[in-house]
Coordinates of C-alpha atoms in Angstrom, one line a residue:
T1 CA 96.0 80.3 116.6
F2 CA 97.2 77.0 115.1
V3 CA 100.0 78.8 112.8
R4 CA 101.0 81.1 115.8
D5 CA 102.1 79.1 117.7
L6 CA 103.8 76.2 115.3
T7 CA 106.5 79.1 115.9
K8 CA 106.9 77.4 119.8
S9 CA 107.9 74.5 118.9
F10 CA 110.0 75.1 115.0
D11 CA 112.9 77.5 114.5
D12 CA 111.7 77.9 111.4
V13 CA 107.5 78.1 109.6
Y14 CA 106.4 79.3 106.9
C15 CA 102.6 78.9 105.9
I16 CA 101.1 80.0 102.2
S17 CA 96.8 80.5 102.7
G18 CA 94.5 81.1 100.0
P19 CA 91.1 81.0 97.7
L20 CA 89.8 77.9 96.5
Y21 CA 86.8 77.1 94.7
L22 CA 86.1 73.6 95.4
P23 CA 83.7 71.3 92.8
E24 CA 80.3 70.1 95.2
K25 CA 78.7 66.7 93.7
Q26 CA 75.1 67.1 92.5
G27 CA 73.2 64.0 91.5
D28 CA 76.0 61.9 88.9
K29 CA 77.8 65.4 88.1
W30 CA 80.1 68.0 89.8
F31 CA 79.5 71.5 89.8
V32 CA 82.1 74.6 91.5
N33 CA 79.3 77.0 93.3
Y34 CA 80.2 80.4 94.6
E35 CA 78.4 83.3 95.9
V36 CA 79.5 86.7 94.0
I37 CA 79.5 90.1 96.4
G38 CA 79.5 93.8 95.6
D39 CA 77.9 96.5 93.6
P40 CA 78.4 95.2 91.1
P41 CA 78.8 92.1 91.7
N42 CA 82.7 91.0 90.6
V43 CA 84.4 90.1 94.5
A44 CA 83.5 85.9 94.3
V45 CA 83.5 84.9 97.4
P46 CA 85.6 81.4 97.9
T47 CA 83.9 78.3 98.6
H48 CA 87.4 77.0 100.2
F49 CA 90.8 78.3 101.7
F50 CA 93.5 76.4 102.2
K51 CA 96.3 76.9 104.4
V52 CA 100.6 74.8 103.3
I53 CA 102.8 75.0 106.0
L54 CA 106.7 73.7 106.5
A55 CA 108.3 73.5 109.4
K56 CA 111.5 73.4 110.6
R57 CA 113.4 72.4 113.4
N58 CA 117.6 73.1 113.0
N59 CA 118.0 69.7 115.3
E60 CA 116.4 68.0 113.5
P61 CA 116.9 66.2 109.3
A62 CA 113.3 66.6 108.0
F63 CA 110.9 69.4 107.5
A64 CA 108.0 68.9 108.8
I65 CA 104.8 69.7 105.9
G66 CA 100.9 70.1 106.6
A67 CA 98.3 71.1 103.7
F68 CA 94.2 71.4 104.7
A69 CA 91.5 72.5 102.5
L70 CA 89.0 75.0 105.7
P71 CA 85.7 74.9 104.2
N72 CA 84.3 78.7 104.4
K73 CA 82.2 78.5 106.2
E74 CA 81.4 78.2 110.2
I75 CA 83.1 75.1 111.4
D76 CA 81.7 72.6 114.6
N77 CA 84.1 73.5 117.9
S78 CA 84.7 69.7 118.1
A79 CA 85.8 68.6 114.3
P80 CA 89.6 68.0 114.5
L81 CA 92.4 69.6 112.4
T82 CA 93.1 66.4 110.9
S83 CA 90.1 65.8 109.1
F84 CA 90.7 68.2 106.7
S85 CA 94.6 67.7 106.5
L86 CA 94.9 66.5 102.3
P87 CA 98.1 65.8 100.4
I88 CA 99.6 68.8 99.4
E89 CA 99.8 68.0 95.3
S90 CA 96.3 68.2 96.1
I91 CA 96.5 71.5 97.2
E92 CA 98.0 72.2 94.3
K93 CA 96.5 71.0 91.2
A94 CA 93.4 72.6 93.6
A95 CA 95.1 76.2 94.1
G96 CA 97.4 75.6 90.2
L97 CA 100.1 76.0 92.1
T98 CA 103.3 74.6 93.4
F99 CA 104.5 74.5 97.2
F100 CA 107.9 74.5 98.2
D101 CA 110.0 73.2 95.4
K102 CA 113.2 73.3 96.2
V103 CA 112.4 70.6 99.0
E104 CA 112.3 67.1 98.5
R105 CA 109.3 64.9 99.0
K106 CA 110.4 61.4 100.3
V107 CA 110.6 60.0 103.6
G108 CA 113.8 60.7 105.8
V109 CA 113.5 64.6 104.4
V110 CA 109.5 66.1 105.5
A111 CA 107.5 64.3 107.5
P112 CA 103.9 64.7 108.2
L113 CA 103.2 67.8 110.4
C114 CA 100.7 66.6 112.1
S115 CA 103.4 63.7 113.6
K116 CA 105.4 66.1 115.0
V117 CA 102.6 68.4 116.7
Q118 CA 99.9 68.1 117.6
C119 CA 97.0 69.5 114.8
T120 CA 94.0 71.7 117.2
L121 CA 91.9 72.9 115.4
E122 CA 91.4 76.3 117.8
H123 CA 89.0 79.1 115.7
D124 CA 87.6 80.1 119.3
A125 CA 91.0 80.3 120.7
W126 CA 91.0 84.5 119.7
K127 CA 88.0 85.2 122.4
K128 CA 89.5 83.5 124.5
K129 CA 92.8 86.1 124.5
K130 CA 90.1 89.0 123.9
R131 CA 88.5 87.6 127.5
N132 CA 92.2 86.7 129.4
P133 CA 94.5 88.8 128.0
K134 CA 98.3 88.4 129.5

């Protein structure tokens, strides 16, 4: 819902989503642990998902950019979306990808997305819309 609602505030919105397999610390070592499903088991279940968002308003010179990594598990309704915000470089390193490489990342050219709009996590919004259709 958050990304879809950005189209009401920006003229252009680009969103890239994908899986992440992030390590967890166990004792003094780091491990990547994930479930494998299927019969035979051959589908790896990601530990997290990322969303990298680039948005632009026609009347502003700067792009707005945001990067988020959310755990692949139930998230408490009170958790703010900003608690999952990461530097885009962190998502790029974890995913092995480069996002929006033609956009120069310096002050004046890009601004944090959450400084331009309220970043909220409304993961139950689809239930509300289902109960109260327009």
